[in-house]
Amino acid sequence: MSKSVSESVKNPYIPNLAEIIKIKSETPDTSTFRIKISNGSEFKFQPGQFIELTVFGYGEAPISISGGTTSKDSFEITVRKMGEVTSALFRLQEGKKVGIRGPFGHGWPLDVMKRKNVLLIGGGIGLAPLRPLIQEILRNRKDFERVILMYGARTPKDILFKDEFPLWSKKMEVYRTVDKGEPGWDETVGVVTVLFDEFEVYPEETIAVQCGPPIMMYFVTKKLKELGFPDENIYVSLERRMECGMGICGRCSIGGIYVCKDGPVFSYSTIKGLLERAI
Ligand SMILES: Cc1cc2nc3c(=O)[nH]c(=O)nc-3n(C[C@H](O)[C@H](O)[C@H](O)COP(=O)(O)OP(=O)(O)OC[C@H]3O[C@@H](n4cnc5c(N)ncnc54)[C@H](O)[C@@H]3O)c2cc1C
Ligand code: FES
């Protein structure tokens, strides 16, 4: 007997059941959650992609995948407590169930970065979608030339993935800054763009990828252009309020592009003129 439509076509809005298997506090308002799909199926993603996370009884939120490229059935997300859904997530403990749709969107252009210098620029929680890219680059370090990470946070306490910086610093150049210093902080104080004064870049041979607050990406892009970066060597990951996550509802549209489906990672040459509207 042939299957009915409801049996043979999975409704893309129905999330897969998943379990929170580990929670690690990163900062006072941000934690990393390791998530495992409950039916044991494989979870494959590209660094830079995102999922729609359901906290049952509260709703869904788009969240970037922040790590786990070597694990077949689990991955990590790093979430800042903001409103209804994310606060409800923070009330869950290890062993509790959540729902997952995705992964969605286009990730970072790894193929374009190979055999080039890579400049990674993160602001605040924007380091989360860059982390799987960093993990991938470090696993295949010889495929990339010079790798530089610039990271800015509000205060030293707001720095994400603190335990990972010592290893990252051994394998790539790392420059960090905070908006507001405190006793014991001996690195830079100031907005992310001040870090450009600390090293020299070669724009034609460097791919710059960035994720952070829209205002940061606006000023970083302006600075990259002043330094002589061609548009096609600049990539940004955009954020937008979302619903479906897969190009159906139109909620995330800016100037005819859908951030969920066409992005969230875009070449600046594609969204030039739209970046201001994303701020
Ligand atoms: C592609 C993508 C990837 C993301 N990745 C992460 C991530 O890795 N970690 C993380 O913590 N957050 C991430 N976010 C943001 C996250 O989706 C929102 O913080 C979350 O939806 C807030 O839901 P809430 O119900 O807790 O808060 P709400 O009650 O919906 O909102 C709380 C506050 O946050 C603002 N807000 C909510 N969503 C957005 C948004 N998309 N852009 C700007 N402001 C918003 C609201 O206007 C309100 O002021 C991502 C968003 C997108 C679109
Ligand atoms: S969120 Fe529905 S089209 Fe992008």
PDB file of N, CA and C in Angstrom, residues 182-222:
ATOM      1  N   GLU A 182      39.804  46.162  33.339  1.00  0.00           N
ATOM      2  CA  GLU A 182      39.703  46.011  34.795  1.00  0.00           C
ATOM      3  C   GLU A 182      41.071  45.569  35.308  1.00  0.00           C
ATOM      4  N   PRO A 183      41.353  45.683  36.623  1.00  0.00           N
ATOM      5  CA  PRO A 183      42.670  45.295  37.120  1.00  0.00           C
ATOM      6  C   PRO A 183      43.011  43.873  36.673  1.00  0.00           C
ATOM      7  N   GLY A 184      44.243  43.689  36.165  1.00  0.00           N
ATOM      8  CA  GLY A 184      44.668  42.360  35.708  1.00  0.00           C
ATOM      9  C   GLY A 184      44.580  42.206  34.200  1.00  0.00           C
ATOM     10  N   TRP A 185      43.813  43.079  33.546  1.00  0.00           N
ATOM     11  CA  TRP A 185      43.696  43.001  32.072  1.00  0.00           C
ATOM     12  C   TRP A 185      44.845  43.794  31.453  1.00  0.00           C
ATOM     13  N   ASP A 186      45.799  43.098  30.784  1.00  0.00           N
ATOM     14  CA  ASP A 186      46.938  43.826  30.232  1.00  0.00           C
ATOM     15  C   ASP A 186      46.932  43.834  28.706  1.00  0.00           C
ATOM     16  N   GLU A 187      45.761  43.491  28.121  1.00  0.00           N
ATOM     17  CA  GLU A 187      45.656  43.572  26.663  1.00  0.00           C
ATOM     18  C   GLU A 187      44.975  44.902  26.297  1.00  0.00           C
ATOM     19  N   THR A 188      44.530  45.020  25.048  1.00  0.00           N
ATOM     20  CA  THR A 188      44.024  46.314  24.561  1.00  0.00           C
ATOM     21  C   THR A 188      42.671  46.679  25.180  1.00  0.00           C
ATOM     22  N   VAL A 189      42.444  47.976  25.323  1.00  0.00           N
ATOM     23  CA  VAL A 189      41.126  48.485  25.710  1.00  0.00           C
ATOM     24  C   VAL A 189      40.666  49.399  24.568  1.00  0.00           C
ATOM     25  N   GLY A 190      39.421  49.186  24.125  1.00  0.00           N
ATOM     26  CA  GLY A 190      38.888  50.003  23.020  1.00  0.00           C
ATOM     27  C   GLY A 190      38.040  49.126  22.113  1.00  0.00           C
ATOM     28  N   VAL A 191      37.422  49.745  21.109  1.00  0.00           N
ATOM     29  CA  VAL A 191      36.566  48.975  20.191  1.00  0.00           C
ATOM     30  C   VAL A 191      37.425  48.095  19.271  1.00  0.00           C
ATOM     31  N   VAL A 192      36.805  47.092  18.672  1.00  0.00           N
ATOM     32  CA  VAL A 192      37.550  46.089  17.883  1.00  0.00           C
ATOM     33  C   VAL A 192      38.469  46.721  16.836  1.00  0.00           C
ATOM     34  N   THR A 193      38.011  47.806  16.202  1.00  0.00           N
ATOM     35  CA  THR A 193      38.800  48.393  15.110  1.00  0.00           C
ATOM     36  C   THR A 193      40.165  48.920  15.581  1.00  0.00           C
ATOM     37  N   VAL A 194      40.341  49.201  16.898  1.00  0.00           N
ATOM     38  CA  VAL A 194      41.667  49.683  17.349  1.00  0.00           C
ATOM     39  C   VAL A 194      42.725  48.584  17.148  1.00  0.00           C
ATOM     40  N   LEU A 195      42.288  47.335  17.073  1.00  0.00           N
ATOM     41  CA  LEU A 195      43.248  46.228  16.910  1.00  0.00           C
ATOM     42  C   LEU A 195      43.944  46.256  15.549  1.00  0.00           C
ATOM     43  N   PHE A 196      43.348  46.952  14.579  1.00  0.00           N
ATOM     44  CA  PHE A 196      43.987  47.046  13.261  1.00  0.00           C
ATOM     45  C   PHE A 196      45.349  47.740  13.347  1.00  0.00           C
ATOM     46  N   ASP A 197      45.564  48.543  14.431  1.00  0.00           N
ATOM     47  CA  ASP A 197      46.852  49.238  14.579  1.00  0.00           C
ATOM     48  C   ASP A 197      47.961  48.288  15.029  1.00  0.00           C
ATOM     49  N   GLU A 198      47.606  47.052  15.446  1.00  0.00           N
ATOM     50  CA  GLU A 198      48.603  46.175  16.067  1.00  0.00           C
ATOM     51  C   GLU A 198      49.344  45.255  15.100  1.00  0.00           C
ATOM     52  N   PHE A 199      48.890  45.202  13.844  1.00  0.00           N
ATOM     53  CA  PHE A 199      49.581  44.320  12.880  1.00  0.00           C
ATOM     54  C   PHE A 199      49.346  44.835  11.471  1.00  0.00           C
ATOM     55  N   GLU A 200      50.145  44.292  10.559  1.00  0.00           N
ATOM     56  CA  GLU A 200      50.003  44.680   9.150  1.00  0.00           C
ATOM     57  C   GLU A 200      49.221  43.617   8.394  1.00  0.00           C
ATOM     58  N   VAL A 201      48.353  44.011   7.483  1.00  0.00           N
ATOM     59  CA  VAL A 201      47.653  43.010   6.661  1.00  0.00           C
ATOM     60  C   VAL A 201      47.936  43.261   5.185  1.00  0.00           C
ATOM     61  N   TYR A 202      47.777  42.211   4.411  1.00  0.00           N
ATOM     62  CA  TYR A 202      47.985  42.305   2.965  1.00  0.00           C
ATOM     63  C   TYR A 202      46.645  42.017   2.289  1.00  0.00           C
ATOM     64  N   PRO A 203      45.839  43.075   2.061  1.00  0.00           N
ATOM     65  CA  PRO A 203      44.443  42.909   1.654  1.00  0.00           C
ATOM     66  C   PRO A 203      44.215  41.999   0.453  1.00  0.00           C
ATOM     67  N   GLU A 204      45.068  42.087  -0.569  1.00  0.00           N
ATOM     68  CA  GLU A 204      44.828  41.288  -1.774  1.00  0.00           C
ATOM     69  C   GLU A 204      44.946  39.794  -1.503  1.00  0.00           C
ATOM     70  N   GLU A 205      45.776  39.444  -0.479  1.00  0.00           N
ATOM     71  CA  GLU A 205      46.008  38.001  -0.215  1.00  0.00           C
ATOM     72  C   GLU A 205      45.268  37.519   1.032  1.00  0.00           C
ATOM     73  N   THR A 206      44.349  38.347   1.540  1.00  0.00           N
ATOM     74  CA  THR A 206      43.700  38.002   2.812  1.00  0.00           C
ATOM     75  C   THR A 206      42.181  37.961   2.653  1.00  0.00           C
ATOM     76  N   ILE A 207      41.570  36.929   3.240  1.00  0.00           N
ATOM     77  CA  ILE A 207      40.107  36.857   3.290  1.00  0.00           C
ATOM     78  C   ILE A 207      39.693  37.248   4.705  1.00  0.00           C
ATOM     79  N   ALA A 208      38.861  38.284   4.818  1.00  0.00           N
ATOM     80  CA  ALA A 208      38.409  38.749   6.140  1.00  0.00           C
ATOM     81  C   ALA A 208      36.987  38.257   6.365  1.00  0.00           C
ATOM     82  N   VAL A 209      36.751  37.598   7.504  1.00  0.00           N
ATOM     83  CA  VAL A 209      35.406  37.117   7.831  1.00  0.00           C
ATOM     84  C   VAL A 209      35.030  37.686   9.188  1.00  0.00           C
ATOM     85  N   GLN A 210      33.786  38.144   9.318  1.00  0.00           N
ATOM     86  CA  GLN A 210      33.425  38.825  10.558  1.00  0.00           C
ATOM     87  C   GLN A 210      32.012  38.512  11.010  1.00  0.00           C
ATOM     88  N   CYS A 211      31.849  38.504  12.324  1.00  0.00           N
ATOM     89  CA  CYS A 211      30.520  38.352  12.916  1.00  0.00           C
ATOM     90  C   CYS A 211      30.505  39.106  14.233  1.00  0.00           C
ATOM     91  N   GLY A 212      29.505  39.949  14.395  1.00  0.00           N
ATOM     92  CA  GLY A 212      29.400  40.719  15.626  1.00  0.00           C
ATOM     93  C   GLY A 212      28.192  41.614  15.540  1.00  0.00           C
ATOM     94  N   PRO A 213      28.052  42.558  16.468  1.00  0.00           N
ATOM     95  CA  PRO A 213      26.923  43.478  16.391  1.00  0.00           C
ATOM     96  C   PRO A 213      26.971  44.224  15.057  1.00  0.00           C
ATOM     97  N   PRO A 214      25.806  44.501  14.457  1.00  0.00           N
ATOM     98  CA  PRO A 214      25.779  45.159  13.148  1.00  0.00           C
ATOM     99  C   PRO A 214      26.626  46.430  13.099  1.00  0.00           C
ATOM    100  N   ILE A 215      26.634  47.207  14.167  1.00  0.00           N
ATOM    101  CA  ILE A 215      27.402  48.454  14.161  1.00  0.00           C
ATOM    102  C   ILE A 215      28.911  48.160  14.077  1.00  0.00           C
ATOM    103  N   MET A 216      29.343  47.063  14.733  1.00  0.00           N
ATOM    104  CA  MET A 216      30.756  46.661  14.638  1.00  0.00           C
ATOM    105  C   MET A 216      31.088  46.280  13.186  1.00  0.00           C
ATOM    106  N   MET A 217      30.197  45.489  12.573  1.00  0.00           N
ATOM    107  CA  MET A 217      30.494  45.019  11.210  1.00  0.00           C
ATOM    108  C   MET A 217      30.517  46.191  10.227  1.00  0.00           C
ATOM    109  N   TYR A 218      29.691  47.195  10.491  1.00  0.00           N
ATOM    110  CA  TYR A 218      29.684  48.380   9.636  1.00  0.00           C
ATOM    111  C   TYR A 218      31.049  49.076   9.698  1.00  0.00           C
ATOM    112  N   PHE A 219      31.558  49.310  10.937  1.00  0.00           N
ATOM    113  CA  PHE A 219      32.834  50.023  11.070  1.00  0.00           C
ATOM    114  C   PHE A 219      34.030  49.151  10.669  1.00  0.00           C
ATOM    115  N   VAL A 220      33.948  47.854  10.939  1.00  0.00           N
ATOM    116  CA  VAL A 220      35.039  46.959  10.511  1.00  0.00           C
ATOM    117  C   VAL A 220      35.111  46.941   8.984  1.00  0.00           C
ATOM    118  N   THR A 221      33.960  46.858   8.326  1.00  0.00           N
ATOM    119  CA  THR A 221      33.946  46.827   6.857  1.00  0.00           C
ATOM    120  C   THR A 221      34.518  48.131   6.295  1.00  0.00           C
ATOM    121  N   LYS A 222      34.135  49.249   6.931  1.00  0.00           N
ATOM    122  CA  LYS A 222      34.642  50.561   6.491  1.00  0.00           C
ATOM    123  C   LYS A 222      36.175  50.569   6.574  1.00  0.00           C
TER     124      LYS A 222
END
